[in-house]
XYZ file of C-alpha atoms in Angstrom:
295
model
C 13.387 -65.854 22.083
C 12.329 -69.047 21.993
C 15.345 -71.311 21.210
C 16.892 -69.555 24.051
C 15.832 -72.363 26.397
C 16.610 -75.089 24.051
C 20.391 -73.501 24.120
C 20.489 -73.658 28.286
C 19.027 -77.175 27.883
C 21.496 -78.553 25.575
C 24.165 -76.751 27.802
C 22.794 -77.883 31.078
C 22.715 -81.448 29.484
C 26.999 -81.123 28.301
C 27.942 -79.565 31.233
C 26.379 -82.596 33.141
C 28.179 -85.141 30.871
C 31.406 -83.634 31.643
C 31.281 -83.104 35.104
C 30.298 -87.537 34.728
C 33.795 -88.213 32.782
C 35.847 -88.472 35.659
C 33.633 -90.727 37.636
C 32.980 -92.987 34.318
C 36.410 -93.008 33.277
C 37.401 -94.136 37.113
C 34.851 -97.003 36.898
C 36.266 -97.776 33.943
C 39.651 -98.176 35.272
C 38.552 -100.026 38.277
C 36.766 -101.865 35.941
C 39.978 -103.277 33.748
C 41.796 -103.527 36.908
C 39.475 -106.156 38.437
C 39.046 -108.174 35.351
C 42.695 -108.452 34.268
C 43.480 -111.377 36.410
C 40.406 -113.034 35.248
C 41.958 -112.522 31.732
C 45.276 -113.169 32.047
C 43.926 -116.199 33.593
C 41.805 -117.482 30.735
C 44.945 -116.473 28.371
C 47.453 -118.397 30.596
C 45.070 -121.571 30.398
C 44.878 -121.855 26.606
C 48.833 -121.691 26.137
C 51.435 -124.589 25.775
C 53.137 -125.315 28.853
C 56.812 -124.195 27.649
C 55.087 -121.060 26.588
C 53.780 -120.659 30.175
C 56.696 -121.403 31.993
C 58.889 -118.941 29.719
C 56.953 -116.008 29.132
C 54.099 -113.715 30.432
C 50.368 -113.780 29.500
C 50.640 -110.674 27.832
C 53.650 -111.770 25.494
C 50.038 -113.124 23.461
C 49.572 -109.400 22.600
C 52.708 -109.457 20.612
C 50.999 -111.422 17.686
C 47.456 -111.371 19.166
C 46.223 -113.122 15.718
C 48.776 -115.771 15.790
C 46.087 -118.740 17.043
C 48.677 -121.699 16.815
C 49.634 -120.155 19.903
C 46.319 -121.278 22.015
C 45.048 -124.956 22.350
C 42.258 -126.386 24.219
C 44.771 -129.711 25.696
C 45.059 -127.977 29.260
C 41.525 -128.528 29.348
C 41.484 -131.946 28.020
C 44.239 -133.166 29.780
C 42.380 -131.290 33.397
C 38.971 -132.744 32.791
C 40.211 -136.472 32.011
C 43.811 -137.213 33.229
C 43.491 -134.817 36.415
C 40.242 -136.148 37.622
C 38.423 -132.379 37.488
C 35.551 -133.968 35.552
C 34.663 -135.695 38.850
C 35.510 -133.079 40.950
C 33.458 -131.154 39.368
C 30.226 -133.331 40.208
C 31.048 -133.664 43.228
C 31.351 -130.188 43.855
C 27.833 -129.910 42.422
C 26.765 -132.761 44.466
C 28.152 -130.903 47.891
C 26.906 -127.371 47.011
C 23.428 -127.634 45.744
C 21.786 -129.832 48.855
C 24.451 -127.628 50.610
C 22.458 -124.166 49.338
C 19.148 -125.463 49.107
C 18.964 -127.077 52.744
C 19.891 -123.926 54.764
C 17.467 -121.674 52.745
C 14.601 -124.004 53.559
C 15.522 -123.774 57.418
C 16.375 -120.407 57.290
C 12.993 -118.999 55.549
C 11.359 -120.697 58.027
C 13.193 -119.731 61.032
C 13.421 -116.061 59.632
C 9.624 -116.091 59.631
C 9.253 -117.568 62.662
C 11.447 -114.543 64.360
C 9.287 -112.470 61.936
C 5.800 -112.903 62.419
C 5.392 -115.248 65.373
C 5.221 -114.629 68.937
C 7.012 -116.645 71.318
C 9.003 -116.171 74.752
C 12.233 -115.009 74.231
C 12.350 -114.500 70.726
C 14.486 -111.483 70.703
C 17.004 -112.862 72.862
C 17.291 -115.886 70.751
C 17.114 -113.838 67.522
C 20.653 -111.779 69.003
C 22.002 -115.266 69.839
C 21.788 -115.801 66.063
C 23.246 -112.901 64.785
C 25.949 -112.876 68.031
C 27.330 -116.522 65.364
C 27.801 -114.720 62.498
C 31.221 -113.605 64.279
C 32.104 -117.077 65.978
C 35.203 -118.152 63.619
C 34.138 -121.546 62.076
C 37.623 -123.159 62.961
C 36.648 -123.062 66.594
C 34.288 -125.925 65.504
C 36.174 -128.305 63.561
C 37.645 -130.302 65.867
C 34.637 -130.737 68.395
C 32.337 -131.486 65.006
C 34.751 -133.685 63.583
C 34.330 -135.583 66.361
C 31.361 -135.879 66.576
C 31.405 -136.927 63.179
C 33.620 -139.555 63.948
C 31.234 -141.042 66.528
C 27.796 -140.639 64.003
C 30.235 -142.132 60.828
C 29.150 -138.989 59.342
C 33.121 -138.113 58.174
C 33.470 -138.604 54.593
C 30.486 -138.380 53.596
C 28.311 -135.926 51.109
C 25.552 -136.233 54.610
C 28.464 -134.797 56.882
C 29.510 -132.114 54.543
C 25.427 -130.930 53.842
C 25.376 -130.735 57.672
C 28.511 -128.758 58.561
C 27.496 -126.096 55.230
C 24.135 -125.745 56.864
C 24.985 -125.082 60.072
C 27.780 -122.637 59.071
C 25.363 -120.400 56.795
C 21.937 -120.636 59.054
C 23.362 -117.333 60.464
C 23.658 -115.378 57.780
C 20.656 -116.796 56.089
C 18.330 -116.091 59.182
C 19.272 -112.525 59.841
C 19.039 -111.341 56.238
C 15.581 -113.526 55.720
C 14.347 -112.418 58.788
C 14.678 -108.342 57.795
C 13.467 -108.740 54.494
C 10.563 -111.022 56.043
C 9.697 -108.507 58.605
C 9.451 -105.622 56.153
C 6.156 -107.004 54.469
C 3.446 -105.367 54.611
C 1.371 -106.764 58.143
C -2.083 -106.363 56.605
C -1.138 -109.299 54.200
C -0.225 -111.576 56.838
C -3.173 -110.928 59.061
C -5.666 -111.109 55.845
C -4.053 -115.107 55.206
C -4.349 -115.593 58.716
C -8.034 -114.774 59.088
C -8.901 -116.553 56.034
C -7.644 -120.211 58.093
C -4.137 -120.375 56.758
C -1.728 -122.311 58.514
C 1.601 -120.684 59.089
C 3.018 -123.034 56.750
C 0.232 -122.121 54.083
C 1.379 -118.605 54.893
C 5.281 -119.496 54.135
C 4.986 -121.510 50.861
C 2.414 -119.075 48.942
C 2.910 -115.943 50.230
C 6.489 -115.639 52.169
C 8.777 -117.101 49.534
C 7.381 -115.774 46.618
C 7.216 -111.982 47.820
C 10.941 -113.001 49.622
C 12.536 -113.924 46.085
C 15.144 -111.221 46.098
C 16.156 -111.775 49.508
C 16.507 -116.107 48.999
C 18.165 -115.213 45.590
C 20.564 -112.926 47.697
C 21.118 -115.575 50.302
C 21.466 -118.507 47.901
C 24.465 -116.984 46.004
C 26.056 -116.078 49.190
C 25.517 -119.876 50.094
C 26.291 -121.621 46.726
C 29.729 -119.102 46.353
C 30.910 -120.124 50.012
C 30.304 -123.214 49.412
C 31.629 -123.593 45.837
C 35.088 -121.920 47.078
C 35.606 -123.948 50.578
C 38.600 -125.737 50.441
C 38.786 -126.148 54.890
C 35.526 -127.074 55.677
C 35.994 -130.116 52.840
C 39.701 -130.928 53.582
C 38.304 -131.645 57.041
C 35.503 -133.429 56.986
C 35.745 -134.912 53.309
C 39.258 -135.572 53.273
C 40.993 -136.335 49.644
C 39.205 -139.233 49.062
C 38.611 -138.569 44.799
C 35.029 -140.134 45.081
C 34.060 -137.141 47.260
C 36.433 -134.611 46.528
C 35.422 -131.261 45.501
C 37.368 -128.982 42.723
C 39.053 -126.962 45.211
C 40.620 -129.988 46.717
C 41.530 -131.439 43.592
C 42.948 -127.829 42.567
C 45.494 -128.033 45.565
C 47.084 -131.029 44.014
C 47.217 -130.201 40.239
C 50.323 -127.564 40.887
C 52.490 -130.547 42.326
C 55.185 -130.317 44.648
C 57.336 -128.556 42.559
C 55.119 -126.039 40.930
C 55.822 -127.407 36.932
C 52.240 -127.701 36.079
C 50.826 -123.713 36.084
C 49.456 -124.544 32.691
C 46.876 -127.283 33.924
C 46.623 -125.077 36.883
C 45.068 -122.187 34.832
C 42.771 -124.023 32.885
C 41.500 -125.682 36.078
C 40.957 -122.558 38.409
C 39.027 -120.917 35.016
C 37.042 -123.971 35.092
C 36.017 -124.007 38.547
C 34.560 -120.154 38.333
C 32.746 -121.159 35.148
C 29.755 -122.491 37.357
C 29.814 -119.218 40.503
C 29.929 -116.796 37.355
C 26.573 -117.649 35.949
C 25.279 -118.177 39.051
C 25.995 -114.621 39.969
C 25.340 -113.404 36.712
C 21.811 -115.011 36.201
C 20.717 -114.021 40.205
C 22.496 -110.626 39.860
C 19.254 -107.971 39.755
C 17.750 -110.189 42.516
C 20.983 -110.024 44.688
C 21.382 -106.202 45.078
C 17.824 -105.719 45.266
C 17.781 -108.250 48.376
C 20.517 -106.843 50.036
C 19.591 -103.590 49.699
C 15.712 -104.421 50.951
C 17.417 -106.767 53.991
C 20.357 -103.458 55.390
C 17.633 -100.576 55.289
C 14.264 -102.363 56.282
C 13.238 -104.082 59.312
């Protein structure tokens, strides 16, 4: 009698991997679906230009081992002829003050809507959030302006500005949730020990608000990365300061012959927001799922 459990074990244990088939094999699919662009992408940038214009990606497939089809000149020819290599800094130069700036304002701010009390707090707090749904284009012409009277347009200082202000929103309200779910006893303990509310913020905030800054940060540095408006406007095509994006735009040319450098430059401006959301990944969902069910 006593392998009989064993048996409704091992049974339990198939039925339950067969009633999971269906779901894997549908994340599966989903899976291939989302990624085939990607790859047809990277394919599409490591073929000759006649070969582009003429046939399909997927013609590779025909004579997959056949490597005198592939060459690595679309990205030669993108990173020195096309000027990518120094869009590319740029675009580094633009989105890492760009991400780092607002998270420093907005950890603050979020624990100042946390923890302190003030007059109006709450109302100012909603005022916040009631920006996330203001549309951003309803503030390039008054801001560009503006700009024009500082001499701000043009500039990497203009650009750091007009980022910050755009993500504060976002970066307050999901701070400020995450923030208010800590535990209160560990605030009041610093407090009574004679730490400053900065003290409070730089050893004991951030560190136990990682998840939620790493969340924040690669909404930030992905916005950022991708904006093509918010640069065209207040950067302009100038190639000293001109991000990838911008200097994407042009590579096609007016007649659309050049989808071969075009490839090889859109793969090589996700190379950089692909390991940044692959390195922050475990800290993103567990951020955003702390910041939408706590607070």
């Amino acid at each position: 009698m006593a392998p009989k459990p064993l048996f409704v074990a091992k049974s339990q244990h198939l039925q339950q991997f067969f009633w999971k088939i269906p779901i894997h094999l549908t994340l599966i699919t989903i899976s291939l679906i989302w990624t085939l662009p990607t790859v047809g992408l990277f394919i599409s940038s490591l073929r000759y230009r006649d070969d582009v214009l003429k046939t399909g990606w997927w013609s590779v497939f025909q004579h997959p081992f056949n490597f005198t089809q592939y060459h690595l000149g679309n990205y030669i020819d993108v990173i020195t002829s096309e000027g990518m290599g120094q869009a590319f800094f740029n675009s580094l130069a633009i989105s890492i003050p760009a991400t780092v700036i607002p998270i420093a304002i907005a950890t603050v701010a979020a624990y100042g809507f946390a923890w302190m009390k003030f007059p109006g707090r709450q109302v100012l707090f909603m005022v916040v959030v009631g920006l996330l749904v203001v549309p951003l284009q309803m503030t390039l012409i008054p801001v560009l302006r503006v700009y024009g009277y500082l001499g701000l347009s043009g500039t990497l200082l203009g650009i750091w500005l007009a980022h910050t202000g755009y993500g504060l929103p976002l970066g307050i309200y999901l701070l400020r949730n995450y923030i208010a779910s800590l535990p209160q006893e560990l605030i009041e303990a610093a407090a009574v020990d004679g730490a400053s509310h900065l003290t409070i913020v730089t050893q004991l905030i951030v560190p136990l608000s990682m998840p939620a800054i790493a969340s924040f940060a690669v909404f930030q540095f992905l916005w950022v990365w991708n904006d093509l408006l918010v640069a065209l406007v207040y950067l302009g095509v100038t190639p000293d300061v001109a991000p990838l994006t911008i200097r994407l735009t042009n590579i096609v040319g007016y007649r659309g012959q050049q989808w071969h450098l075009l490839t090889s430059g859109a793969f090589i401006t996700m190379i950089v927001p692909l390991i940044v959301f692959f390195v922050l990944q475990r800290y993103f969902v567990r951020g955003i799922l702390a910041g939408s069910v706590k607070g």
